[in-house]
Amino acid sequence: MKILVINETDKLTGGAAIIFDVQTFLLRQAGYDVFTFALSKRYRRDDYNLRLPDQGKRWIKKFMKLTINPRVYKGLRTFINEIKPDIIIIHNNALYPVSVLLACRGYKTLHIVHDFYLICPTIWAVQKKNLKDCPCGVRLRCINQCSINPLALVFFYTPLFFFRKLALKRIVDILIAPSSMLVTYLNQSGFRAILMRNPVPLYKKDNALTGFDRYKLSKITRHPYLLYVGSLTENKG
């Protein structure tokens, strides 16, 4: 079986990127043909991996986030048509969502959702002023409760959420999330989401990533200690 795993970045700076990295490693260990796509600092390509540079002025990136990034769409679509994956797994896809989704059309696709970015402009799902849970969605209340700029809400977030949701519902077969609250919010927002607790074991990196597959992961044997800094709200589990 051929599997394509997609994430918006290959920098191991967040949970989604680490899951993307470890999931790829474990699937390859299990004998699957696993291909990866991500944005990076420079172009890299081999038989199983494609990295496209994410460069350009900020306002251009914002515009292409709402519309199409031709380089991302063409590069990913060509890669997909070459490898013809049986299934595509998308992790974070916030930078150029419509470009990535359109490139995946016609293939079985699932989206693993790691936070509230699909349904909340701040991705918190928390009201900034009082730190209470927010029911999410792009609404006028976002201006007062979450300090969203009114012009940004009308001319950026509203069209972004509309077009991204349209593409997701037409192209992605299922959304998977590890949080029951997130699944509830996604379904309330009109998506088809199911709950699946994170199936990827906790690993640590033994040495820095220097190239494709040139690293080793070792399973954590002791009971893991988790350090959390921030507001403990219901959506954090």
Short mmCIF file of C-alpha atoms in Angstrom, two decimals:
data_model
loop_
_atom_site.label_atom_id
_atom_site.label_comp_id
_atom_site.label_asym_id
_atom_site.label_seq_id
_atom_site.Cartn_x
_atom_site.Cartn_y
_atom_site.Cartn_z
CA MET A 1 0.00 0.00 0.00
CA LYS A 2 1.22 3.47 -0.90
CA ILE A 3 0.62 6.19 1.70
CA LEU A 4 1.33 9.89 1.29
CA VAL A 5 1.71 11.86 4.54
CA ILE A 6 1.42 15.65 4.34
CA ASN A 7 2.27 18.38 6.83
CA GLU A 8 2.69 22.10 6.29
CA THR A 9 6.25 22.09 7.65
CA ASP A 10 9.06 19.64 8.35
CA LYS A 11 10.36 21.66 11.29
CA LEU A 12 9.95 19.62 14.47
CA THR A 13 8.60 22.57 16.42
CA GLY A 14 5.15 21.35 17.37
CA GLY A 15 3.03 18.32 18.13
CA ALA A 16 1.66 17.93 14.61
CA ALA A 17 5.14 17.99 13.06
CA ILE A 18 6.41 15.41 15.55
CA ILE A 19 3.43 13.11 14.89
CA PHE A 20 3.98 13.57 11.14
CA ASP A 21 7.63 12.58 11.61
CA VAL A 22 7.03 9.60 13.91
CA GLN A 23 4.02 8.31 11.96
CA THR A 24 6.10 8.25 8.79
CA PHE A 25 8.88 6.37 10.57
CA LEU A 26 6.53 3.76 12.07
CA LEU A 27 4.58 3.18 8.84
CA ARG A 28 7.84 2.58 6.97
CA GLN A 29 8.94 0.19 9.70
CA ALA A 30 5.66 -1.69 9.21
CA GLY A 31 6.49 -2.23 5.54
CA TYR A 32 4.32 0.37 3.82
CA ASP A 33 5.53 2.50 0.93
CA VAL A 34 5.36 5.89 2.61
CA PHE A 35 5.87 9.19 0.81
CA THR A 36 6.00 12.60 2.46
CA PHE A 37 5.32 16.19 1.47
CA ALA A 38 6.01 19.36 3.45
CA LEU A 39 7.11 22.94 3.06
CA SER A 40 10.68 23.72 4.03
CA LYS A 41 13.48 26.28 3.67
CA ARG A 42 14.70 24.86 0.36
CA TYR A 43 13.70 22.47 -2.40
CA ARG A 44 14.50 18.80 -1.81
CA ARG A 45 13.32 15.74 -3.68
CA ASP A 46 14.07 12.05 -3.68
CA ASP A 47 12.05 8.95 -4.58
CA TYR A 48 9.88 9.15 -1.46
CA ASN A 49 9.95 12.74 -0.25
CA LEU A 50 9.23 16.20 -1.61
CA ARG A 51 10.01 19.50 0.11
CA LEU A 52 9.01 22.81 -1.45
CA PRO A 53 10.45 26.15 -0.30
CA ASP A 54 8.03 28.46 1.47
CA GLN A 55 9.28 31.90 0.52
CA GLY A 56 7.82 35.26 -0.40
CA LYS A 57 6.46 38.40 1.15
CA ARG A 58 3.94 38.09 3.95
CA TRP A 59 1.06 39.80 2.12
CA ILE A 60 1.56 37.51 -0.89
CA LYS A 61 1.42 34.45 1.37
CA LYS A 62 -1.78 35.77 2.97
CA PHE A 63 -3.36 36.25 -0.46
CA MET A 64 -2.36 32.76 -1.60
CA LYS A 65 -3.69 31.35 1.67
CA LEU A 66 -7.11 32.62 0.59
CA THR A 67 -6.70 31.56 -3.03
CA ILE A 68 -4.14 29.30 -4.71
CA ASN A 69 -0.39 28.98 -4.39
CA PRO A 70 0.47 27.81 -7.94
CA ARG A 71 3.86 26.38 -6.97
CA VAL A 72 2.47 24.35 -4.07
CA TYR A 73 -0.52 23.11 -6.05
CA LYS A 74 1.47 22.14 -9.15
CA GLY A 75 4.36 20.59 -7.21
CA LEU A 76 2.14 18.50 -4.94
CA ARG A 77 -0.30 17.51 -7.70
CA THR A 78 2.54 16.33 -9.94
CA PHE A 79 4.06 14.37 -7.05
CA ILE A 80 0.70 12.73 -6.25
CA ASN A 81 0.03 11.77 -9.86
CA GLU A 82 3.50 10.22 -10.08
CA ILE A 83 3.25 8.06 -6.97
CA LYS A 84 -0.54 7.41 -7.11
CA PRO A 85 -1.05 6.82 -3.36
CA ASP A 86 -3.78 4.53 -2.06
CA ILE A 87 -4.42 6.93 0.80
CA ILE A 88 -3.37 10.46 1.71
CA ILE A 89 -3.00 11.55 5.35
CA ILE A 90 -3.02 15.29 5.97
CA HIS A 91 -1.82 16.74 9.26
CA ASN A 92 -1.60 20.53 9.67
CA ASN A 93 -2.67 22.42 6.56
CA ALA A 94 -3.03 26.05 7.57
CA LEU A 95 -0.59 27.82 5.23
CA TYR A 96 -2.08 27.08 1.79
CA PRO A 97 -5.14 24.93 2.56
CA VAL A 98 -7.04 25.17 -0.72
CA SER A 99 -3.90 24.53 -2.80
CA VAL A 100 -3.08 21.33 -0.87
CA LEU A 101 -6.67 20.08 -0.82
CA LEU A 102 -7.22 20.62 -4.54
CA ALA A 103 -3.98 18.76 -5.27
CA CYS A 104 -5.40 15.75 -3.35
CA ARG A 105 -8.70 15.57 -5.21
CA GLY A 106 -9.59 12.18 -6.64
CA TYR A 107 -7.66 10.25 -3.96
CA LYS A 108 -8.80 8.74 -0.65
CA THR A 109 -7.89 11.40 1.87
CA LEU A 110 -8.17 11.74 5.64
CA HIS A 111 -7.27 14.73 7.75
CA ILE A 112 -5.87 14.34 11.27
CA VAL A 113 -6.88 17.53 13.11
CA HIS A 114 -4.52 18.52 15.93
CA ASP A 115 -6.12 21.77 17.12
CA PHE A 116 -9.07 24.11 16.54
CA TYR A 117 -7.69 25.97 13.50
CA LEU A 118 -10.45 24.72 11.19
CA ILE A 119 -13.20 26.26 13.32
CA CYS A 120 -11.61 29.08 15.34
CA PRO A 121 -9.69 32.13 14.04
CA THR A 122 -7.42 32.11 17.10
CA ILE A 123 -7.10 28.24 17.08
CA TRP A 124 -7.57 28.43 20.88
CA ALA A 125 -11.33 27.81 21.17
CA VAL A 126 -11.00 29.99 24.26
CA GLN A 127 -12.36 33.50 24.78
CA LYS A 128 -9.33 35.68 25.38
CA LYS A 129 -11.04 38.14 27.68
CA ASN A 130 -12.35 35.68 30.25
CA LEU A 131 -10.61 32.40 29.31
CA LYS A 132 -13.93 30.58 29.00
CA ASP A 133 -14.56 27.91 26.37
CA CYS A 134 -15.73 29.31 23.05
CA PRO A 135 -18.28 27.50 20.84
CA CYS A 136 -16.10 28.41 17.82
CA GLY A 137 -17.03 29.55 14.36
CA VAL A 138 -16.41 32.86 12.59
CA ARG A 139 -18.91 35.20 14.22
CA LEU A 140 -19.21 38.90 15.09
CA ARG A 141 -18.60 37.94 18.71
CA CYS A 142 -15.00 37.15 17.74
CA ILE A 143 -14.38 40.91 17.57
CA ASN A 144 -15.28 41.47 21.22
CA GLN A 145 -14.50 38.14 22.83
CA CYS A 146 -11.24 37.37 21.03
CA SER A 147 -10.04 40.82 19.92
CA ILE A 148 -10.17 39.94 16.22
CA ASN A 149 -9.79 42.95 13.94
CA PRO A 150 -13.19 43.65 12.30
CA LEU A 151 -11.67 44.13 8.83
CA ALA A 152 -9.65 40.91 9.20
CA LEU A 153 -12.79 39.07 10.28
CA VAL A 154 -14.81 40.24 7.26
CA PHE A 155 -12.22 40.22 4.50
CA PHE A 156 -9.83 37.46 5.60
CA TYR A 157 -11.23 34.94 8.08
CA THR A 158 -14.75 34.74 6.65
CA PRO A 159 -13.70 33.89 3.06
CA LEU A 160 -10.84 31.69 4.33
CA PHE A 161 -13.14 29.56 6.47
CA PHE A 162 -15.79 29.40 3.73
CA PHE A 163 -13.52 28.22 0.89
CA ARG A 164 -11.47 25.89 3.11
CA LYS A 165 -14.62 24.25 4.48
CA LEU A 166 -16.02 23.86 0.97
CA ALA A 167 -12.81 22.15 -0.21
CA LEU A 168 -12.59 19.96 2.89
CA LYS A 169 -16.16 18.68 2.58
CA ARG A 170 -15.72 17.86 -1.11
CA ILE A 171 -12.23 16.33 -1.03
CA VAL A 172 -11.52 14.88 2.43
CA ASP A 173 -13.31 11.62 3.27
CA ILE A 174 -13.04 11.84 7.06
CA LEU A 175 -11.57 14.03 9.79
CA ILE A 176 -9.92 12.36 12.79
CA ALA A 177 -9.24 14.16 16.07
CA PRO A 178 -7.86 12.96 19.44
CA SER A 179 -10.11 15.22 21.55
CA SER A 180 -13.80 14.48 22.14
CA MET A 181 -14.51 18.20 22.50
CA LEU A 182 -12.77 18.95 19.22
CA VAL A 183 -14.75 16.20 17.47
CA THR A 184 -17.98 17.64 18.88
CA TYR A 185 -17.12 21.13 17.65
CA LEU A 186 -16.10 19.84 14.21
CA ASN A 187 -19.37 17.94 13.79
CA GLN A 188 -21.37 20.92 15.00
CA SER A 189 -19.59 23.00 12.34
CA GLY A 190 -20.75 20.66 9.59
CA PHE A 191 -17.70 18.41 9.22
CA ARG A 192 -17.69 14.61 9.43
CA ALA A 193 -15.27 13.85 12.25
CA ILE A 194 -14.56 10.81 14.40
CA LEU A 195 -12.71 10.40 17.66
CA MET A 196 -9.45 8.46 17.71
CA ARG A 197 -7.03 8.81 20.58
CA ASN A 198 -3.51 9.45 19.37
CA PRO A 199 -2.35 6.01 18.18
CA VAL A 200 1.30 7.03 17.73
CA PRO A 201 3.55 5.95 20.65
CA LEU A 202 5.62 8.56 22.43
CA TYR A 203 9.16 8.61 21.07
CA LYS A 204 12.23 10.74 21.56
CA LYS A 205 14.72 11.74 18.90
CA ASP A 206 18.22 10.38 19.43
CA ASN A 207 19.94 12.80 17.07
CA ALA A 208 19.09 15.77 14.88
CA LEU A 209 17.41 15.31 11.52
CA THR A 210 20.14 15.71 8.92
CA GLY A 211 18.31 14.26 5.94
CA PHE A 212 15.57 11.90 4.91
CA ASP A 213 15.49 8.89 7.27
CA ARG A 214 18.93 9.70 8.69
CA TYR A 215 17.80 9.57 12.28
CA LYS A 216 16.75 7.11 14.92
CA LEU A 217 13.76 7.11 17.24
CA SER A 218 13.70 5.22 20.48
CA LYS A 219 10.59 4.48 22.49
CA ILE A 220 10.35 6.12 25.90
CA THR A 221 10.39 3.33 28.46
CA ARG A 222 9.90 5.31 31.66
CA HIS A 223 6.60 6.91 32.52
CA PRO A 224 6.58 10.22 30.61
CA TYR A 225 6.47 13.50 32.49
CA LEU A 226 4.41 16.23 30.85
CA LEU A 227 5.06 19.91 31.51
CA TYR A 228 2.12 22.12 30.55
CA VAL A 229 2.28 25.91 30.77
CA GLY A 230 -0.92 27.84 30.13
CA SER A 231 -4.58 28.03 31.03
CA LEU A 232 -6.15 24.70 31.96
CA THR A 233 -9.42 24.79 30.08
CA GLU A 234 -11.87 22.08 29.13
CA ASN A 235 -10.64 21.90 25.54
CA LYS A 236 -7.19 20.88 26.82
CA GLY A 237 -8.64 17.59 28.01
#
